[in-house]
Short mmCIF file of C-alpha atoms in Angstrom, two decimals:
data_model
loop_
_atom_site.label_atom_id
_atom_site.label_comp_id
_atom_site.label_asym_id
_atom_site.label_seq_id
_atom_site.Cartn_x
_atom_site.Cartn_y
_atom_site.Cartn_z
CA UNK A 1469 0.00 0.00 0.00
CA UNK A 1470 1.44 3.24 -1.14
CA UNK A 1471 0.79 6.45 1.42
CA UNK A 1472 0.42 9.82 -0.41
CA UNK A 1473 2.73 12.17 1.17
CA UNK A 1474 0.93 15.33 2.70
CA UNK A 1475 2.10 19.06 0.68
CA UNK A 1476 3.48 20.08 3.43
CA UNK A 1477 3.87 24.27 3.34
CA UNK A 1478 6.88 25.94 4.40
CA UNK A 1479 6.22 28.13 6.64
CA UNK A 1480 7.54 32.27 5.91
CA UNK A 1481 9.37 34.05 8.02
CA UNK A 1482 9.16 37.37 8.15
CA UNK A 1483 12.37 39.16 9.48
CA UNK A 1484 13.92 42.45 10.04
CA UNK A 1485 17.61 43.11 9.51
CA UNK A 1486 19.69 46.00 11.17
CA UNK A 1487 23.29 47.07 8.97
CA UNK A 1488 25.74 49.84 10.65
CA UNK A 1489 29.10 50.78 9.41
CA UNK A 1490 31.31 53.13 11.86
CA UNK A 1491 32.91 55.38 10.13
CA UNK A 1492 31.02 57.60 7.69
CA UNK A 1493 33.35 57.43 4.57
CA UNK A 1494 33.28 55.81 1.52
CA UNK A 1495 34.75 52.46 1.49
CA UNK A 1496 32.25 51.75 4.75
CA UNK A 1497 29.89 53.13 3.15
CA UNK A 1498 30.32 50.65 0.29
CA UNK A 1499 29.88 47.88 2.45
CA UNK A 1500 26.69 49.15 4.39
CA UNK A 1501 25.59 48.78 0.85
CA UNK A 1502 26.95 45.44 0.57
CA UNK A 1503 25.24 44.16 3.93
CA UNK A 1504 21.91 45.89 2.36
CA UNK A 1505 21.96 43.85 -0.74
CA UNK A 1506 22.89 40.63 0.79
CA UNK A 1507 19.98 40.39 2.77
CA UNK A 1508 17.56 42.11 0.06
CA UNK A 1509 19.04 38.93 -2.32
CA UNK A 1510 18.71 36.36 0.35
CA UNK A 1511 15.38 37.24 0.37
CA UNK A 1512 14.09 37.26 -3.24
CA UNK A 1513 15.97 33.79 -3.52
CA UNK A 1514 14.67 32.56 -0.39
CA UNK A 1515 10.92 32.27 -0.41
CA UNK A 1516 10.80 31.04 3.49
CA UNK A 1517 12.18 34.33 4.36
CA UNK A 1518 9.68 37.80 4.08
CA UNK A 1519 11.89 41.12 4.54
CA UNK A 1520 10.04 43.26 6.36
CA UNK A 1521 12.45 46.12 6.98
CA UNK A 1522 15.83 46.92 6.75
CA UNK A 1523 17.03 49.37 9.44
CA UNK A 1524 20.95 51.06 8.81
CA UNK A 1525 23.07 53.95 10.70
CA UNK A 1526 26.44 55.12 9.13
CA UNK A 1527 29.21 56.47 11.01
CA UNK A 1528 28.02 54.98 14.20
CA UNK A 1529 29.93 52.83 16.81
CA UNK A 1530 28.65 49.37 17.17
CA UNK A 1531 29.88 50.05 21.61
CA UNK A 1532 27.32 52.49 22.39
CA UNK A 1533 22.98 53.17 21.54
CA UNK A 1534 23.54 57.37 21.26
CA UNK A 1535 23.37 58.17 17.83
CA UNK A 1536 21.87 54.81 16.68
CA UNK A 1537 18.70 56.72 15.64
CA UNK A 1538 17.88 53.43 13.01
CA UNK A 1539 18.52 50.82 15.84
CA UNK A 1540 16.34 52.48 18.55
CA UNK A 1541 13.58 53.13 16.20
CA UNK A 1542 14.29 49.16 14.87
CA UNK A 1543 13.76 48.03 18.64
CA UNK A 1544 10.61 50.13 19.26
CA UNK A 1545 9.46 48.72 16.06
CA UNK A 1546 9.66 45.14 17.26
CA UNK A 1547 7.57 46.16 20.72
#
């Protein structure tokens, strides 16, 4: 006796990502870019993953929140 297998559905997940280069000059700036269109990529070839928002600050340390104006709106965002 042969048992169909069920169509199982993957399930989507939706996700935000948060990019942030320190320094505010070009070659960072470059790779903000870079991190941007990774995850914009991963998600048109990924069709488990939904990409709800990207969130970025440049010329920002990664050490302290001040500044971070992208990351503190990203976290009230998620609340």
């Amino acid at each position: 006796m042969k048992i169909p297998v069920k169509n199982k559905t993957k399930e989507v997940v939706r996700i935000t990502v948060y990019c942030r280069v320190s320094k505010n000059i070009e070659e960072q700036r470059s790779g903000l870019n870079s991190q941007i269109a990774y995850f914009k990529e991963l998600s048109n070839k990924v069709i488990e993953i939904d990409l709800a928002e990207v969130y970025h600050d440049v010329g920002r340390s990664g050490l302290i929140k001040n500044g971070r104006t992208s990351y503190k709106k990203m976290i009230v965002d998620g609340l």
